[in-house]
Coordinates of C-alpha atoms in Angstrom, one line a residue:
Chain A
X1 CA -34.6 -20.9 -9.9
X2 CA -36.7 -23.5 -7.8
X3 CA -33.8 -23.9 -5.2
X4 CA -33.7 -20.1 -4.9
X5 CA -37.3 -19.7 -4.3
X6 CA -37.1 -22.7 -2.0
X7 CA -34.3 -21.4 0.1
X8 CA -36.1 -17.7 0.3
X9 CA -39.3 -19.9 1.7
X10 CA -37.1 -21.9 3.9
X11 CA -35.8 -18.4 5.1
X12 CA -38.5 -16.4 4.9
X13 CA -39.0 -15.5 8.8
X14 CA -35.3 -14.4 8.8
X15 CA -35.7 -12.5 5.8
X16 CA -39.1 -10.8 7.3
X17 CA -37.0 -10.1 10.2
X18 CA -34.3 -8.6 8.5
X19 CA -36.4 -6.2 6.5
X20 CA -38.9 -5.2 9.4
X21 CA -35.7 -4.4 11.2
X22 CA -34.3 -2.0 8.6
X23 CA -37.6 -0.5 8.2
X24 CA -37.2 0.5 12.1
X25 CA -33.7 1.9 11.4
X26 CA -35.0 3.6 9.0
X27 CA -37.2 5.4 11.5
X28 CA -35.0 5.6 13.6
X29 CA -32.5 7.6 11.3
X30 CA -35.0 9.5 9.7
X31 CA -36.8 10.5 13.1
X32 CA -34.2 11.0 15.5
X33 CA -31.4 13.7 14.8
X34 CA -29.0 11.9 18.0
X35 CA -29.6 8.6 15.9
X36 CA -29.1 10.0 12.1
X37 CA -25.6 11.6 14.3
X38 CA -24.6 8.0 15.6
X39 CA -26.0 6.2 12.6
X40 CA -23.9 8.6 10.3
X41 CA -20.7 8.0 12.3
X42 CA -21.4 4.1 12.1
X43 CA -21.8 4.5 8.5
X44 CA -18.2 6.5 7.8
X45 CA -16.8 3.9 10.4
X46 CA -18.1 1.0 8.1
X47 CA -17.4 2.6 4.7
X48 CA -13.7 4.1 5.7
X49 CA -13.1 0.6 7.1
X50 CA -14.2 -1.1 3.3
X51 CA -12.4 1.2 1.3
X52 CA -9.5 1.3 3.5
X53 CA -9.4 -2.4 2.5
X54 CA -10.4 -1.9 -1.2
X55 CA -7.3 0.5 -2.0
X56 CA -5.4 -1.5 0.1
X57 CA -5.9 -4.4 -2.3
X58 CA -5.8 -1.8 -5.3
X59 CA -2.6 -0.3 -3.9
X60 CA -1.3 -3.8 -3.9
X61 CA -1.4 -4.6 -7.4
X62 CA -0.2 -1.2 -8.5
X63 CA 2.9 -1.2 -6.3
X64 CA 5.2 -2.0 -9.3
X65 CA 3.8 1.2 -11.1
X66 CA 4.2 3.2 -8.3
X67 CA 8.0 1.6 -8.0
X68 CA 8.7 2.7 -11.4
X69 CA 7.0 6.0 -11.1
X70 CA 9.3 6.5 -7.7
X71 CA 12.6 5.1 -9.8
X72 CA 11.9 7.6 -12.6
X73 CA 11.8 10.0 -9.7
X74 CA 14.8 9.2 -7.7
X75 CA 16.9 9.1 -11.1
X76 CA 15.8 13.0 -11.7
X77 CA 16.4 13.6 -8.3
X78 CA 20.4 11.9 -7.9
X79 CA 20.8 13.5 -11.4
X80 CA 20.1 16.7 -9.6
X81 CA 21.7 16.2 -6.3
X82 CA 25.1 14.9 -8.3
X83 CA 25.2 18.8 -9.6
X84 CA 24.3 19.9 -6.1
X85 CA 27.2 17.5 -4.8
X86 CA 30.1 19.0 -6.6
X87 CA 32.0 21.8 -5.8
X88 CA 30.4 25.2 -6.8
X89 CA 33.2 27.3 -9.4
X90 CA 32.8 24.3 -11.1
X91 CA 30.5 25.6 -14.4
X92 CA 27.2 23.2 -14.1
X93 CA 27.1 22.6 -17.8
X94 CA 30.5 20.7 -17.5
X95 CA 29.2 18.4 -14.9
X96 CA 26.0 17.6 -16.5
X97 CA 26.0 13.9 -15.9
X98 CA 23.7 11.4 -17.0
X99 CA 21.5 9.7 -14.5
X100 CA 19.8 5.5 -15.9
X101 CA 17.5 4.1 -13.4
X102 CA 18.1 0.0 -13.1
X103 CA 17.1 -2.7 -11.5
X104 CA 20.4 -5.5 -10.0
X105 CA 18.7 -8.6 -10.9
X106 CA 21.2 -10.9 -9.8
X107 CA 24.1 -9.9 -7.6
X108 CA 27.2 -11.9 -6.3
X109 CA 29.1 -11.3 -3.6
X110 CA 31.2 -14.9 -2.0
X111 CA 33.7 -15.0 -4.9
X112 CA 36.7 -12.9 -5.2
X113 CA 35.2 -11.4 -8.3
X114 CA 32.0 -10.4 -8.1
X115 CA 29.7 -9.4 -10.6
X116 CA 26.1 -7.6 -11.2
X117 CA 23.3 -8.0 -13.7
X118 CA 21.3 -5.1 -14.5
X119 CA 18.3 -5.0 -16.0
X120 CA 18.7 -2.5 -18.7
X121 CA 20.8 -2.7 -21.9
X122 CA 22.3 -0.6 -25.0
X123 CA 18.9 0.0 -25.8
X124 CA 18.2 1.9 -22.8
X125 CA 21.4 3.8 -23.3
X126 CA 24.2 1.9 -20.8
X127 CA 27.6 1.6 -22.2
X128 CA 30.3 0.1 -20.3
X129 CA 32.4 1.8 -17.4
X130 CA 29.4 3.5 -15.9
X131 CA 29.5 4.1 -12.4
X132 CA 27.0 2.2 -10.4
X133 CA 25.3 3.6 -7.4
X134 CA 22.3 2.6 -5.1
X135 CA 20.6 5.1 -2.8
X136 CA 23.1 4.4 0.0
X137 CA 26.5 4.4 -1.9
X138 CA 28.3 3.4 -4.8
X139 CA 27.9 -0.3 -6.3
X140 CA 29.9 -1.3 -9.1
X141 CA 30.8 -0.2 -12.9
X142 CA 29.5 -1.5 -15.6
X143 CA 31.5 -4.0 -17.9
X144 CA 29.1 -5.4 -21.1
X145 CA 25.9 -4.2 -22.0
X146 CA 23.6 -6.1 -25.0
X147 CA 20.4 -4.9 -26.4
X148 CA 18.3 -5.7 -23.0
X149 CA 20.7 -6.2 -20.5
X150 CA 24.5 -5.4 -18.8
X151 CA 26.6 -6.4 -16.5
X152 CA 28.9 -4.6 -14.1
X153 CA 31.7 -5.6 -11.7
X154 CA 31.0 -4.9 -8.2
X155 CA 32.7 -3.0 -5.7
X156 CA 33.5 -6.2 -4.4
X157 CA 35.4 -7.5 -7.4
X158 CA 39.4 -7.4 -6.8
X159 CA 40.3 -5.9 -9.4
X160 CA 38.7 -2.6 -9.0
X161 CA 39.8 0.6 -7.3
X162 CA 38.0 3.2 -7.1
X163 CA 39.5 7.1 -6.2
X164 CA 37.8 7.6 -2.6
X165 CA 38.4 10.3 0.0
X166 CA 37.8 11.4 3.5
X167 CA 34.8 13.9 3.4
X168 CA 36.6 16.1 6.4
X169 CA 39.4 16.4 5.4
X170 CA 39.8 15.5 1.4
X171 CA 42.3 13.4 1.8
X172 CA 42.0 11.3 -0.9
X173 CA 43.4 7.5 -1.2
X174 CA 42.8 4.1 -3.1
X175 CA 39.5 1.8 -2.3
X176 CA 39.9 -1.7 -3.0
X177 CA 38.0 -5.0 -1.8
X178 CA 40.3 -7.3 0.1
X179 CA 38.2 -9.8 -0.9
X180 CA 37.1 -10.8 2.7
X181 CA 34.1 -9.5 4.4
X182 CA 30.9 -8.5 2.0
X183 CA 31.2 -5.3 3.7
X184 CA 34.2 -4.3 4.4
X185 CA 36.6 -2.7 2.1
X186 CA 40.1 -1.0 2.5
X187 CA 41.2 2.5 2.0
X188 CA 45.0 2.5 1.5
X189 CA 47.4 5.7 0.1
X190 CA 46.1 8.5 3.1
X191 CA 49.0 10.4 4.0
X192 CA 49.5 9.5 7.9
X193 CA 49.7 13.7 8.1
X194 CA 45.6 14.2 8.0
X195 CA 43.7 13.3 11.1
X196 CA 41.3 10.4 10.9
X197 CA 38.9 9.0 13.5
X198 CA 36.3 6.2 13.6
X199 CA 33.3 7.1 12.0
X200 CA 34.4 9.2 9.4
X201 CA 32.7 9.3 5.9
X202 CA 34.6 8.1 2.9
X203 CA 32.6 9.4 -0.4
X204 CA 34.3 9.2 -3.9
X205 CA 37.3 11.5 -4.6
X206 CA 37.0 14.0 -7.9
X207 CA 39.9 12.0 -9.8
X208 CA 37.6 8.9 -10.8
X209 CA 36.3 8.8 -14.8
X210 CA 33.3 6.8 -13.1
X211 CA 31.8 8.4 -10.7
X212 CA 31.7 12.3 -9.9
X213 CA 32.9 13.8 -6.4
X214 CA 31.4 13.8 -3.2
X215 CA 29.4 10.1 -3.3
X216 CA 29.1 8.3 0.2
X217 CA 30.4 4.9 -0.1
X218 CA 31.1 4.1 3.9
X219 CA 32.5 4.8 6.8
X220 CA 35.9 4.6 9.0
X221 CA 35.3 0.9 10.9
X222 CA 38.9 0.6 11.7
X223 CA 42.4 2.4 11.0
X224 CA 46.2 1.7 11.4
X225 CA 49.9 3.1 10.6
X226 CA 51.5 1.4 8.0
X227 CA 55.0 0.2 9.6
X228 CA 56.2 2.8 6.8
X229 CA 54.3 5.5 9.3
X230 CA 53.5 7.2 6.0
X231 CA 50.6 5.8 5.3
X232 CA 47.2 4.9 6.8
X233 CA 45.1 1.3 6.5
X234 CA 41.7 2.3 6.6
X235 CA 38.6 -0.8 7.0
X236 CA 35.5 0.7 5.4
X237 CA 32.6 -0.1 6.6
X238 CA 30.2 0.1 3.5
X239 CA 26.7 1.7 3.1
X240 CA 25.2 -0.3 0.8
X241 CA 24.3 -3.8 0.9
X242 CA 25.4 -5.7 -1.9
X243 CA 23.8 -8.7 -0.3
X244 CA 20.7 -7.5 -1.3
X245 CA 19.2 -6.7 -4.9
X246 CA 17.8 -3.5 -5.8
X247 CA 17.1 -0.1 -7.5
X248 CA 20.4 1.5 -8.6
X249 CA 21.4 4.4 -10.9
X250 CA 23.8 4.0 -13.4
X251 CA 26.1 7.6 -14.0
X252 CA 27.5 8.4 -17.7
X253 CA 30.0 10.9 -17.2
X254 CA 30.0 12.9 -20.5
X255 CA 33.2 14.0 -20.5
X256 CA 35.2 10.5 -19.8
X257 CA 36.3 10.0 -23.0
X258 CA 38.4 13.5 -23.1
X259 CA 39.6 13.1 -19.8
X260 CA 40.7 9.7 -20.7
X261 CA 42.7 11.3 -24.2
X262 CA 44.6 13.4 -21.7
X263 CA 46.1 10.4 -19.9
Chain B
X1 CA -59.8 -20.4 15.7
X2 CA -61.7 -16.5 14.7
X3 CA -62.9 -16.7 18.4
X4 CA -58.9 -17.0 19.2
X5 CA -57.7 -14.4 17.3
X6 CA -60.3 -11.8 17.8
X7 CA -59.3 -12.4 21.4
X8 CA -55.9 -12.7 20.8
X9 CA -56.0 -8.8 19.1
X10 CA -58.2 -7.4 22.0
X11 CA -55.3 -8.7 24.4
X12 CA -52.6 -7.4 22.3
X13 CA -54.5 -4.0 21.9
X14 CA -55.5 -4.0 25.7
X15 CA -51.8 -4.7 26.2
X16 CA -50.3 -1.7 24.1
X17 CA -53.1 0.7 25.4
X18 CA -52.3 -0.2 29.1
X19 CA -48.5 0.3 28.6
X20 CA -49.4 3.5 26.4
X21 CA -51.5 5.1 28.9
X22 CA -50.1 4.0 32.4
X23 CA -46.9 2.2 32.6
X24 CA -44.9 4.4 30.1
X25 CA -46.0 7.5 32.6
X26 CA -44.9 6.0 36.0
X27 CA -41.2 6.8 35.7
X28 CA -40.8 5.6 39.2
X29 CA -37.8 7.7 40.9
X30 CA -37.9 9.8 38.0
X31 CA -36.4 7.2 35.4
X32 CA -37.9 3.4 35.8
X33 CA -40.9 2.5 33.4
X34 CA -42.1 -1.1 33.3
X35 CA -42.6 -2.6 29.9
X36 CA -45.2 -5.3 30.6
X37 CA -46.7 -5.2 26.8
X38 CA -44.1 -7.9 25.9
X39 CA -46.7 -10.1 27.6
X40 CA -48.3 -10.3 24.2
X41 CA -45.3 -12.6 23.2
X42 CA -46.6 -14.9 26.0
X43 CA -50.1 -14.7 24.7
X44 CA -49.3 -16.0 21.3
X45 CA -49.1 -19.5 20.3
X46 CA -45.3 -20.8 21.0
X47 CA -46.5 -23.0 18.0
X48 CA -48.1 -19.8 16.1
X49 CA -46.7 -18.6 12.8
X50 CA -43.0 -16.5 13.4
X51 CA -44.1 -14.3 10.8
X52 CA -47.5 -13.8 11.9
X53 CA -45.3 -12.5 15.1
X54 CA -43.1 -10.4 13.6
X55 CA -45.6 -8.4 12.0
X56 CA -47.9 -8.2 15.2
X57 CA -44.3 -7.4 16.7
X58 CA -43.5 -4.8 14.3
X59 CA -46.9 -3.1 14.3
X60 CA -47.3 -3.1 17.9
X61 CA -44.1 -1.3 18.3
X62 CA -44.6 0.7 15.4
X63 CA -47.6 2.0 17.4
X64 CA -45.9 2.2 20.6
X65 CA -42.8 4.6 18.9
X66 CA -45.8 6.9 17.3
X67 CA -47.2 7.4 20.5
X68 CA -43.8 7.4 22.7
X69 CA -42.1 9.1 20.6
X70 CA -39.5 6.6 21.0
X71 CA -38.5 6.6 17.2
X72 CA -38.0 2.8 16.7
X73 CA -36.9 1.4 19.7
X74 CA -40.1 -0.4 20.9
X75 CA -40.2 -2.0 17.2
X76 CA -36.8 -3.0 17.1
X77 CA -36.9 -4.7 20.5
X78 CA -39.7 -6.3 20.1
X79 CA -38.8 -7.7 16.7
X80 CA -35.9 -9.1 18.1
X81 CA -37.6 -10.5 20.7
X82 CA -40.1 -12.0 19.0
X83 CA -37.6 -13.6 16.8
X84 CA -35.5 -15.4 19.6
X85 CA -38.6 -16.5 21.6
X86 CA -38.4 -19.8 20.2
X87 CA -34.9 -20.3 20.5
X88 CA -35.3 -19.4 23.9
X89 CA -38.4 -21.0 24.8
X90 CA -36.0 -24.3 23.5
X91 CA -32.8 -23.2 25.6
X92 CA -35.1 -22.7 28.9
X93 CA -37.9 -25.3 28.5
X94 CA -35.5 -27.9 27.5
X95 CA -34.8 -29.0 23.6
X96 CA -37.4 -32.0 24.2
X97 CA -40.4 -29.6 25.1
X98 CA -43.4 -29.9 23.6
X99 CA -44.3 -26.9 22.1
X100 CA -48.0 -25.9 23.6
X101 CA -49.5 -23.6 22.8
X102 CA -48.8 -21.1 25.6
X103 CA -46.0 -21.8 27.9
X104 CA -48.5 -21.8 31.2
X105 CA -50.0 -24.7 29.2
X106 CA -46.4 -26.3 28.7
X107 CA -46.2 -28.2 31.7
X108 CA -42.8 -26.7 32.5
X109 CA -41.9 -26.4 36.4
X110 CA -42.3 -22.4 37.2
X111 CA -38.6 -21.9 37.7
X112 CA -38.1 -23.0 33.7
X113 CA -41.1 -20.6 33.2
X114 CA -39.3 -17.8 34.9
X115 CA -36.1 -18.7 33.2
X116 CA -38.1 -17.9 30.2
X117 CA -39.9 -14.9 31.0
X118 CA -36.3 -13.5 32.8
X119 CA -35.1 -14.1 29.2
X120 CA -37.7 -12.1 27.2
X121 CA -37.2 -9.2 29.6
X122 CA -33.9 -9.1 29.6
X123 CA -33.2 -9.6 25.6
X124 CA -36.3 -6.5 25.3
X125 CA -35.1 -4.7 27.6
X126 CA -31.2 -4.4 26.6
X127 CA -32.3 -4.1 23.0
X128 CA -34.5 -1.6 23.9
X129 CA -32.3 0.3 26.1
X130 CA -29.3 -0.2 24.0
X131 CA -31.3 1.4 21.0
X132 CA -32.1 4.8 23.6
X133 CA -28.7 5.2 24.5
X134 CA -27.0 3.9 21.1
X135 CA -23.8 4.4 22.1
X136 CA -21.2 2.7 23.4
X137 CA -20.1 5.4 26.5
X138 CA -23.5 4.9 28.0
X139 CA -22.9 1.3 28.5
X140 CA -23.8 1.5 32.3
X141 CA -26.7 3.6 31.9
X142 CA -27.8 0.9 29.7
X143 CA -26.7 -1.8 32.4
X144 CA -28.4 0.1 34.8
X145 CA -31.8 0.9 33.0
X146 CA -32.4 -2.7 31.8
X147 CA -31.7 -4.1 35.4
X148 CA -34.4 -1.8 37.5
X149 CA -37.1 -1.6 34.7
X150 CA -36.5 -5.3 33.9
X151 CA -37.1 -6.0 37.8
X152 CA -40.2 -3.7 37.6
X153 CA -41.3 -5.8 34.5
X154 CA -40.5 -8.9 36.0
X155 CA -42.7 -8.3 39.2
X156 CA -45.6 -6.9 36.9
X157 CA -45.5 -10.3 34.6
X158 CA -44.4 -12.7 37.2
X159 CA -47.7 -12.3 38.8
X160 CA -49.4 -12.3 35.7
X161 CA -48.5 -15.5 35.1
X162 CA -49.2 -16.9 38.0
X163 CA -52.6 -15.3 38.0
X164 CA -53.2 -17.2 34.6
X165 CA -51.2 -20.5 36.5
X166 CA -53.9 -20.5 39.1
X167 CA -56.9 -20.1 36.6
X168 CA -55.5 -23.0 34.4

């Protein structure tokens, strides 16, 4: 208490200063309408500026609320745009598929079998051979799931093939990872008698039990005639980056298990 | 000491008066007005109380702006001002100078003198001007006004002080 009493004395003429100074601003702003006008604008100037900064800082700390609020979101959203995606004489109740939000917590993708962990388990309703799909494209399928957590083998696992097709034409083929390039995968079994050309989208064809029709998974990098001339070898260039983790859906296709009792 | 300041507030009152009644109504070429009253920062002690100053400051102006209608700005120039004048009388006189109690009185050659009065004038002035205009656009009317009254003030105190040089 002392020290504070001996630093206002040792400050006193500044603190004089100060407040004969606001008592003259107060004039001024009560007094003169030009200066309340420019006073006023230096005010919202200051105050935007502070909270600007304040929910900045706020904004911050509740970005992984937001996220999840966004994720829930997004999964109503792909759930909806997976209906809007397949072809319309389907009837919609068949194709009601189930849409899981997850987060890839750790992702492989420099061994010829890569895998994924998710962050969401049996609990949260995954079961194994899900499809797998970020924002950009498809991912993986899931494998195991325990009570918190699953895992999934990656597009980029050799063993997988997925049913893909050219969006133009429907031409639909096998997609496999060659077990090269991160992103680069290879479309093989499209009949040399559809036309193909650089650039074209490959999305998933209707035949897989994982995913449903019509999801973008790349695009045409690089094509050649097999020496059979019957067949085309298609490089796809893929849309998602699986050397990056991320938000990803997982898809339940309700009706896998009959279509799997027919084969 | 009462002698002193019963002088000292018949100066500062002859001071506001005088810039009250004549040189706020010269408006030479329509928009130049001398401000000479800062003299009274002059007439106090440069060893005197700061606060004593800043409330002669802030009443003085106070006065001023309730006769000039000038809302404020002769208080807030003033108090700034008055709250530099040591600082400057330091950064002109030297950092050695004895502080006397008025600056004729100092012993300082008349170009530091000057320095010192050109810095009064120029710190009132731009404050004072800058409070007017209050705005950034206006800039080079503020330039402009603190130049060609501060030269006007200048002349007016210049020979003041060497009036009270020569009676010394």
């Amino acid at each position: 208490m002392q020290q504070l009493i001996n630093a206002i004395l040792r400050y006193r003429n500044a603190l004089i200063f100060a407040a004969l100074l606001s008592i003259s601003f107060i004039l001024l702003n009560n007094k003169s309408d030009y200066h309340q006008t420019q006073l006023s604008q230096i005010e919202l100037w200051f105050s935007g500026n502070i909270f600007q900064a304040q929910t900045n800082v706020k904004d911050y700390f509740s970005l992984q609320k937001d996220n999840l609020k966004l994720t829930q979101e997004n999964t109503l959203l792909q759930q909806q745009l997976l209906q809007l995606r397949q072809p319309q004489q389907e009837p919609v109740e068949k194709l009601n598929f189930q849409v899981l939000q997850a987060r890839v917590i750790k992702a492989s993708f420099n061994q010829a079998r890569n895998m994924l962990v998710l962050n969401k388990g049996a609990e949260d309703g995954v079961t194994p051979e899900m499809g797998i799909m970020s924002s950009e494209g498809i991912v993986g399928v899931t494998k195991t799931a325990v009570t918190h957590y699953s895992s999934g083998l990656s597009l980029l696992h050799k063993d997988l093939r997925i049913n893909a097709k050219l969006k133009n034409t429907n031409a639909f083929g096998s997609l496999f990872w060659p077990g090269d390039k991160p992103n680069m995968m290879k479309l093989t079994d499209i009949a040399t008698i559809n036309s193909i050309s650089i650039g074209d989208t490959i999305v998933t064809g209707g035949m897989s039990n994982y995913f449903p029709e019509n999801i973008p998974i790349g695009k045409v990098f690089n094509f050649s005639i097999l020496p059979s001339k019957r067949y085309y070898e298609i490089d796809v260039q893929l849309f998602h980056n699986f050397t990056t983790t991320g938000n990803v859906y997982l898809i339940k296709n309700p009706n896998k298990v009959e279509i799997e009792s027919l084969n | 000491m009462l002698q002193d300041i019963v002088k000292l507030g018949f100066q500062i009152t002859g001071l506001i008066l005088l810039q009250f009644v004549i040189f706020s109504n010269i408006n030479f070429f329509g928009l130049i007005n001398p401000y000479p009253y800062i003299f009274l920062l002059l007439l106090f002690r440069l060893d005197g109380s700061l606060t004593t100053l800043l409330f002669i400051a802030f009443f003085s102006g106070l006065f001023l702006d309730i006769t000039l209608q000038s809302h404020g700005a002769h208080t807030i120039a003033l108090l700034v001002t008055s709250f530099v004048r040591s600082s400057l009388y330091q950064f002109t006189i030297g950092v050695n100078a004895d502080y006397a109690s008025k600056v004729w009185e100092s012993g300082a050659k008349m170009g530091q003198q000057t320095n010192f009065l050109v810095g009064l004038i120029i710190i009132h002035h731009l404050t004072y001007f800058s409070v007017i205009f209050f705005s950034w656009s206006a800039l080079p009317a503020i330039l402009i006004h603190t130049l060609s009254s501060g030269l006007f003030t200048f002349l007016i105190l210049w020979l003041t002080l060497m009036l009270y040089q020569k009676n010394r």
